[in-house]
């Protein structure tokens, strides 16, 4: 069995025992991975390798994410709806943590990718809705040639909290963190209106 697991891993594949994919087992495995990742993220690395432990934490999460995706594929084939739903939630939670770590490692592009994928689980279509609501207004505000034609206060006042679906209680913390980080990310890129939508969404979660 060990040889089969080793060969599968070398090929980027995962051997899944669907009988072990119970809700209790999934929750237990997730807690174990998160505890290890949290310990790594708390390590203060030397100045010459400031993100070494966070990279290690991210590698662990990447590996775990692939396992979750493999389990989801098998659970779908076996029509285990409850297990599939739980796996989707865990995948979003892992993506939120990956986005947070990438942000801490000063990699906003990677952070955006993971956070938007997680956001699309928590709040389907929210990312595309925010894009549509903001349109070109942030670009116009940041361009001196066009900014004078826009009242920033009026533009900000036109931003209202998005209508968000209700979540299971276990998802609210991660969903709120995801929205907060997206808000911070877009503020750092000089797109205040897009940032405001996400931050107001986070406030709604809170």
PDB file of C-alpha atoms in Angstrom:
ATOM      1  CA  UNK A   1       0.000   0.000   0.000  1.00  0.00           C
ATOM      2  CA  UNK A   2       2.829   2.382   0.859  1.00  0.00           C
ATOM      3  CA  UNK A   3       4.331   1.780  -2.588  1.00  0.00           C
ATOM      4  CA  UNK A   4       1.008   2.565  -4.289  1.00  0.00           C
ATOM      5  CA  UNK A   5       0.677   5.785  -2.276  1.00  0.00           C
ATOM      6  CA  UNK A   6       4.236   6.800  -3.133  1.00  0.00           C
ATOM      7  CA  UNK A   7       3.764   6.167  -6.868  1.00  0.00           C
ATOM      8  CA  UNK A   8       0.486   8.044  -6.909  1.00  0.00           C
ATOM      9  CA  UNK A   9       2.037  11.025  -5.122  1.00  0.00           C
ATOM     10  CA  UNK A  10       4.919  11.147  -7.622  1.00  0.00           C
ATOM     11  CA  UNK A  11       2.363  11.448 -10.418  1.00  0.00           C
ATOM     12  CA  UNK A  12       0.381  14.125  -8.598  1.00  0.00           C
ATOM     13  CA  UNK A  13      -2.437  11.683  -7.832  1.00  0.00           C
ATOM     14  CA  UNK A  14      -4.121  10.795  -4.543  1.00  0.00           C
ATOM     15  CA  UNK A  15      -5.448   7.456  -3.368  1.00  0.00           C
ATOM     16  CA  UNK A  16      -8.823   8.045  -1.742  1.00  0.00           C
ATOM     17  CA  UNK A  17     -10.570   5.661   0.640  1.00  0.00           C
ATOM     18  CA  UNK A  18     -14.125   6.880   0.337  1.00  0.00           C
ATOM     19  CA  UNK A  19     -15.189   4.887   3.411  1.00  0.00           C
ATOM     20  CA  UNK A  20     -13.023   7.197   5.538  1.00  0.00           C
ATOM     21  CA  UNK A  21     -14.720  10.311   4.131  1.00  0.00           C
ATOM     22  CA  UNK A  22     -17.154  10.865   6.964  1.00  0.00           C
ATOM     23  CA  UNK A  23     -18.106  14.288   8.318  1.00  0.00           C
ATOM     24  CA  UNK A  24     -16.341  13.527  11.611  1.00  0.00           C
ATOM     25  CA  UNK A  25     -13.159  12.391   9.868  1.00  0.00           C
ATOM     26  CA  UNK A  26     -13.108  15.432   7.579  1.00  0.00           C
ATOM     27  CA  UNK A  27     -13.515  17.797  10.529  1.00  0.00           C
ATOM     28  CA  UNK A  28     -10.782  16.006  12.476  1.00  0.00           C
ATOM     29  CA  UNK A  29      -8.321  16.060   9.571  1.00  0.00           C
ATOM     30  CA  UNK A  30      -9.017  19.759   8.970  1.00  0.00           C
ATOM     31  CA  UNK A  31      -8.368  20.646  12.609  1.00  0.00           C
ATOM     32  CA  UNK A  32      -5.072  18.749  12.562  1.00  0.00           C
ATOM     33  CA  UNK A  33      -3.875  20.529   9.419  1.00  0.00           C
ATOM     34  CA  UNK A  34      -4.950  23.945  10.717  1.00  0.00           C
ATOM     35  CA  UNK A  35      -3.173  23.423  14.044  1.00  0.00           C
ATOM     36  CA  UNK A  36       0.071  22.608  12.219  1.00  0.00           C
ATOM     37  CA  UNK A  37      -0.334  25.574   9.844  1.00  0.00           C
ATOM     38  CA  UNK A  38      -1.118  27.983  12.690  1.00  0.00           C
ATOM     39  CA  UNK A  39       2.006  26.899  14.576  1.00  0.00           C
ATOM     40  CA  UNK A  40       4.144  27.491  11.492  1.00  0.00           C
ATOM     41  CA  UNK A  41       2.588  30.908  10.855  1.00  0.00           C
ATOM     42  CA  UNK A  42       3.432  31.997  14.404  1.00  0.00           C
ATOM     43  CA  UNK A  43       7.152  31.273  13.923  1.00  0.00           C
ATOM     44  CA  UNK A  44       9.346  34.370  13.685  1.00  0.00           C
ATOM     45  CA  UNK A  45      11.811  33.582  10.891  1.00  0.00           C
ATOM     46  CA  UNK A  46      15.312  35.088  10.484  1.00  0.00           C
ATOM     47  CA  UNK A  47      15.633  38.283   8.456  1.00  0.00           C
ATOM     48  CA  UNK A  48      17.431  36.511   5.610  1.00  0.00           C
ATOM     49  CA  UNK A  49      14.440  34.136   5.166  1.00  0.00           C
ATOM     50  CA  UNK A  50      11.507  36.124   6.553  1.00  0.00           C
ATOM     51  CA  UNK A  51       8.727  33.917   5.136  1.00  0.00           C
ATOM     52  CA  UNK A  52      10.314  30.461   5.404  1.00  0.00           C
ATOM     53  CA  UNK A  53       7.798  29.062   7.907  1.00  0.00           C
ATOM     54  CA  UNK A  54       4.847  30.631   6.079  1.00  0.00           C
ATOM     55  CA  UNK A  55       6.012  29.020   2.837  1.00  0.00           C
ATOM     56  CA  UNK A  56       6.121  25.698   4.649  1.00  0.00           C
ATOM     57  CA  UNK A  57       2.613  26.309   5.969  1.00  0.00           C
ATOM     58  CA  UNK A  58       1.410  27.158   2.477  1.00  0.00           C
ATOM     59  CA  UNK A  59       2.967  23.985   1.059  1.00  0.00           C
ATOM     60  CA  UNK A  60       1.096  21.942   3.674  1.00  0.00           C
ATOM     61  CA  UNK A  61      -2.163  23.651   2.771  1.00  0.00           C
ATOM     62  CA  UNK A  62      -1.546  23.166  -0.963  1.00  0.00           C
ATOM     63  CA  UNK A  63      -0.983  19.455  -0.380  1.00  0.00           C
ATOM     64  CA  UNK A  64      -4.102  19.196   1.768  1.00  0.00           C
ATOM     65  CA  UNK A  65      -6.141  21.126  -0.793  1.00  0.00           C
ATOM     66  CA  UNK A  66      -5.247  18.577  -3.477  1.00  0.00           C
ATOM     67  CA  UNK A  67      -6.427  15.793  -1.180  1.00  0.00           C
ATOM     68  CA  UNK A  68      -9.716  17.584  -0.569  1.00  0.00           C
ATOM     69  CA  UNK A  69     -10.233  18.054  -4.316  1.00  0.00           C
ATOM     70  CA  UNK A  70      -9.548  14.338  -4.912  1.00  0.00           C
ATOM     71  CA  UNK A  71     -12.018  13.391  -2.176  1.00  0.00           C
ATOM     72  CA  UNK A  72     -14.614  15.742  -3.673  1.00  0.00           C
ATOM     73  CA  UNK A  73     -14.264  14.093  -7.090  1.00  0.00           C
ATOM     74  CA  UNK A  74     -14.823  10.621  -5.612  1.00  0.00           C
ATOM     75  CA  UNK A  75     -17.700  11.786  -3.407  1.00  0.00           C
ATOM     76  CA  UNK A  76     -19.401  13.328  -6.449  1.00  0.00           C
ATOM     77  CA  UNK A  77     -19.079  10.055  -8.370  1.00  0.00           C
ATOM     78  CA  UNK A  78     -20.596   8.210  -5.405  1.00  0.00           C
ATOM     79  CA  UNK A  79     -23.363  10.829  -5.122  1.00  0.00           C
ATOM     80  CA  UNK A  80     -22.538  11.635  -1.483  1.00  0.00           C
ATOM     81  CA  UNK A  81     -24.174  15.051  -1.457  1.00  0.00           C
ATOM     82  CA  UNK A  82     -23.571  15.860   2.219  1.00  0.00           C
ATOM     83  CA  UNK A  83     -19.888  14.932   1.953  1.00  0.00           C
ATOM     84  CA  UNK A  84     -19.475  16.972  -1.246  1.00  0.00           C
ATOM     85  CA  UNK A  85     -21.021  20.025   0.448  1.00  0.00           C
ATOM     86  CA  UNK A  86     -18.690  19.638   3.429  1.00  0.00           C
ATOM     87  CA  UNK A  87     -15.655  19.261   1.173  1.00  0.00           C
ATOM     88  CA  UNK A  88     -16.597  22.426  -0.738  1.00  0.00           C
ATOM     89  CA  UNK A  89     -16.766  24.314   2.564  1.00  0.00           C
ATOM     90  CA  UNK A  90     -13.377  22.975   3.700  1.00  0.00           C
ATOM     91  CA  UNK A  91     -11.827  23.852   0.333  1.00  0.00           C
ATOM     92  CA  UNK A  92     -13.063  27.438   0.684  1.00  0.00           C
ATOM     93  CA  UNK A  93     -11.692  27.639   4.229  1.00  0.00           C
ATOM     94  CA  UNK A  94      -8.309  26.370   3.048  1.00  0.00           C
ATOM     95  CA  UNK A  95      -8.310  28.869   0.160  1.00  0.00           C
ATOM     96  CA  UNK A  96      -9.027  31.666   2.649  1.00  0.00           C
ATOM     97  CA  UNK A  97      -6.011  30.606   4.719  1.00  0.00           C
ATOM     98  CA  UNK A  98      -3.861  30.326   1.594  1.00  0.00           C
ATOM     99  CA  UNK A  99      -4.903  33.844   0.580  1.00  0.00           C
ATOM    100  CA  UNK A 100      -4.072  35.157   4.035  1.00  0.00           C
ATOM    101  CA  UNK A 101      -0.624  33.557   3.984  1.00  0.00           C
ATOM    102  CA  UNK A 102       0.109  34.889   0.483  1.00  0.00           C
ATOM    103  CA  UNK A 103      -0.874  38.349   1.679  1.00  0.00           C
ATOM    104  CA  UNK A 104       1.475  38.047   4.655  1.00  0.00           C
ATOM    105  CA  UNK A 105       4.208  36.929   2.231  1.00  0.00           C
ATOM    106  CA  UNK A 106       3.652  40.101   0.179  1.00  0.00           C
ATOM    107  CA  UNK A 107       2.206  38.219  -2.795  1.00  0.00           C
ATOM    108  CA  UNK A 108      -1.076  40.062  -3.461  1.00  0.00           C
ATOM    109  CA  UNK A 109      -1.652  38.408  -6.846  1.00  0.00           C
ATOM    110  CA  UNK A 110      -1.635  34.911  -5.312  1.00  0.00           C
ATOM    111  CA  UNK A 111      -3.723  36.192  -2.416  1.00  0.00           C
ATOM    112  CA  UNK A 112      -6.334  37.586  -4.813  1.00  0.00           C
ATOM    113  CA  UNK A 113      -6.636  34.278  -6.699  1.00  0.00           C
ATOM    114  CA  UNK A 114      -7.279  32.178  -3.589  1.00  0.00           C
ATOM    115  CA  UNK A 115      -9.492  34.726  -1.857  1.00  0.00           C
ATOM    116  CA  UNK A 116     -11.715  35.227  -4.894  1.00  0.00           C
ATOM    117  CA  UNK A 117     -12.143  31.458  -5.303  1.00  0.00           C
ATOM    118  CA  UNK A 118     -13.131  31.213  -1.641  1.00  0.00           C
ATOM    119  CA  UNK A 119     -15.440  34.199  -1.983  1.00  0.00           C
ATOM    120  CA  UNK A 120     -17.207  32.530  -4.892  1.00  0.00           C
ATOM    121  CA  UNK A 121     -18.064  29.635  -2.569  1.00  0.00           C
ATOM    122  CA  UNK A 122     -19.278  31.768   0.337  1.00  0.00           C
ATOM    123  CA  UNK A 123     -21.092  34.286  -1.864  1.00  0.00           C
ATOM    124  CA  UNK A 124     -21.645  32.982  -5.409  1.00  0.00           C
ATOM    125  CA  UNK A 125     -21.258  35.667  -8.107  1.00  0.00           C
ATOM    126  CA  UNK A 126     -20.262  38.386  -5.603  1.00  0.00           C
ATOM    127  CA  UNK A 127     -16.849  38.927  -7.226  1.00  0.00           C
ATOM    128  CA  UNK A 128     -18.375  39.488 -10.679  1.00  0.00           C
ATOM    129  CA  UNK A 129     -21.181  41.608  -9.196  1.00  0.00           C
ATOM    130  CA  UNK A 130     -18.654  43.914  -7.497  1.00  0.00           C
ATOM    131  CA  UNK A 131     -16.733  44.218 -10.770  1.00  0.00           C
ATOM    132  CA  UNK A 132     -19.927  45.239 -12.537  1.00  0.00           C
ATOM    133  CA  UNK A 133     -21.009  47.686  -9.839  1.00  0.00           C
ATOM    134  CA  UNK A 134     -17.643  49.467  -9.749  1.00  0.00           C
ATOM    135  CA  UNK A 135     -17.063  49.423 -13.502  1.00  0.00           C
ATOM    136  CA  UNK A 136     -14.504  52.052 -14.501  1.00  0.00           C
ATOM    137  CA  UNK A 137     -15.135  54.394 -11.580  1.00  0.00           C
ATOM    138  CA  UNK A 138     -12.024  53.450  -9.571  1.00  0.00           C
ATOM    139  CA  UNK A 139      -9.837  53.958 -12.650  1.00  0.00           C
ATOM    140  CA  UNK A 140     -11.438  57.333 -13.288  1.00  0.00           C
ATOM    141  CA  UNK A 141     -10.902  58.350  -9.656  1.00  0.00           C
ATOM    142  CA  UNK A 142      -7.217  57.429  -9.789  1.00  0.00           C
ATOM    143  CA  UNK A 143      -6.584  59.289 -13.047  1.00  0.00           C
ATOM    144  CA  UNK A 144      -5.918  63.019 -12.461  1.00  0.00           C
ATOM    145  CA  UNK A 145      -7.301  63.828 -15.904  1.00  0.00           C
ATOM    146  CA  UNK A 146     -10.721  62.390 -15.079  1.00  0.00           C
ATOM    147  CA  UNK A 147     -10.864  62.483 -11.269  1.00  0.00           C
ATOM    148  CA  UNK A 148     -11.945  66.127 -11.210  1.00  0.00           C
ATOM    149  CA  UNK A 149     -15.181  65.134 -12.959  1.00  0.00           C
ATOM    150  CA  UNK A 150     -16.142  62.737 -10.158  1.00  0.00           C
ATOM    151  CA  UNK A 151     -17.170  63.660  -6.630  1.00  0.00           C
ATOM    152  CA  UNK A 152     -15.394  61.040  -4.447  1.00  0.00           C
ATOM    153  CA  UNK A 153     -17.915  61.468  -1.616  1.00  0.00           C
ATOM    154  CA  UNK A 154     -20.863  60.920  -3.941  1.00  0.00           C
ATOM    155  CA  UNK A 155     -19.132  57.897  -5.433  1.00  0.00           C
ATOM    156  CA  UNK A 156     -18.524  56.421  -1.970  1.00  0.00           C
ATOM    157  CA  UNK A 157     -22.089  57.139  -0.857  1.00  0.00           C
ATOM    158  CA  UNK A 158     -23.362  55.190  -3.850  1.00  0.00           C
ATOM    159  CA  UNK A 159     -21.700  52.050  -2.489  1.00  0.00           C
ATOM    160  CA  UNK A 160     -24.060  49.995  -0.339  1.00  0.00           C
ATOM    161  CA  UNK A 161     -23.477  46.694   1.405  1.00  0.00           C
ATOM    162  CA  UNK A 162     -24.061  43.774  -0.972  1.00  0.00           C
ATOM    163  CA  UNK A 163     -26.950  41.416  -0.278  1.00  0.00           C
ATOM    164  CA  UNK A 164     -25.270  38.307   1.077  1.00  0.00           C
ATOM    165  CA  UNK A 165     -26.852  34.875   1.512  1.00  0.00           C
ATOM    166  CA  UNK A 166     -26.977  33.351   4.980  1.00  0.00           C
ATOM    167  CA  UNK A 167     -24.135  31.001   5.829  1.00  0.00           C
ATOM    168  CA  UNK A 168     -23.730  28.154   8.245  1.00  0.00           C
ATOM    169  CA  UNK A 169     -22.376  29.456  11.532  1.00  0.00           C
ATOM    170  CA  UNK A 170     -19.052  27.658  11.027  1.00  0.00           C
ATOM    171  CA  UNK A 171     -18.421  29.590   7.796  1.00  0.00           C
ATOM    172  CA  UNK A 172     -19.001  33.147   9.004  1.00  0.00           C
ATOM    173  CA  UNK A 173     -15.546  33.745  10.480  1.00  0.00           C
ATOM    174  CA  UNK A 174     -13.699  32.579   7.356  1.00  0.00           C
ATOM    175  CA  UNK A 175     -16.112  34.395   5.041  1.00  0.00           C
ATOM    176  CA  UNK A 176     -15.663  37.632   6.991  1.00  0.00           C
ATOM    177  CA  UNK A 177     -11.878  37.234   6.913  1.00  0.00           C
ATOM    178  CA  UNK A 178     -12.004  36.599   3.157  1.00  0.00           C
ATOM    179  CA  UNK A 179     -14.019  39.780   2.514  1.00  0.00           C
ATOM    180  CA  UNK A 180     -11.823  41.850   4.840  1.00  0.00           C
ATOM    181  CA  UNK A 181      -8.652  40.736   3.078  1.00  0.00           C
ATOM    182  CA  UNK A 182     -10.132  41.461  -0.355  1.00  0.00           C
ATOM    183  CA  UNK A 183     -11.105  44.914   0.890  1.00  0.00           C
ATOM    184  CA  UNK A 184      -7.579  45.571   2.149  1.00  0.00           C
ATOM    185  CA  UNK A 185      -6.063  44.190  -1.041  1.00  0.00           C
ATOM    186  CA  UNK A 186      -8.070  46.448  -3.354  1.00  0.00           C
ATOM    187  CA  UNK A 187      -7.510  49.485  -1.139  1.00  0.00           C
ATOM    188  CA  UNK A 188      -3.785  48.867  -1.465  1.00  0.00           C
ATOM    189  CA  UNK A 189      -4.180  48.868  -5.240  1.00  0.00           C
ATOM    190  CA  UNK A 190      -5.858  52.260  -5.221  1.00  0.00           C
ATOM    191  CA  UNK A 191      -9.373  50.966  -5.918  1.00  0.00           C
ATOM    192  CA  UNK A 192     -11.348  52.402  -2.984  1.00  0.00           C
ATOM    193  CA  UNK A 193     -14.865  51.711  -4.269  1.00  0.00           C
ATOM    194  CA  UNK A 194     -14.163  48.039  -4.912  1.00  0.00           C
ATOM    195  CA  UNK A 195     -12.518  47.878  -1.501  1.00  0.00           C
ATOM    196  CA  UNK A 196     -15.550  49.483   0.107  1.00  0.00           C
ATOM    197  CA  UNK A 197     -17.958  46.891  -1.300  1.00  0.00           C
ATOM    198  CA  UNK A 198     -15.945  44.068   0.227  1.00  0.00           C
ATOM    199  CA  UNK A 199     -15.472  45.834   3.576  1.00  0.00           C
ATOM    200  CA  UNK A 200     -19.189  46.619   3.813  1.00  0.00           C
ATOM    201  CA  UNK A 201     -19.849  42.964   3.029  1.00  0.00           C
ATOM    202  CA  UNK A 202     -17.507  41.952   5.848  1.00  0.00           C
ATOM    203  CA  UNK A 203     -19.343  44.333   8.156  1.00  0.00           C
ATOM    204  CA  UNK A 204     -22.639  42.663   7.196  1.00  0.00           C
ATOM    205  CA  UNK A 205     -21.146  39.287   8.116  1.00  0.00           C
ATOM    206  CA  UNK A 206     -20.023  40.695  11.436  1.00  0.00           C
TER     207      UNK A 206
END
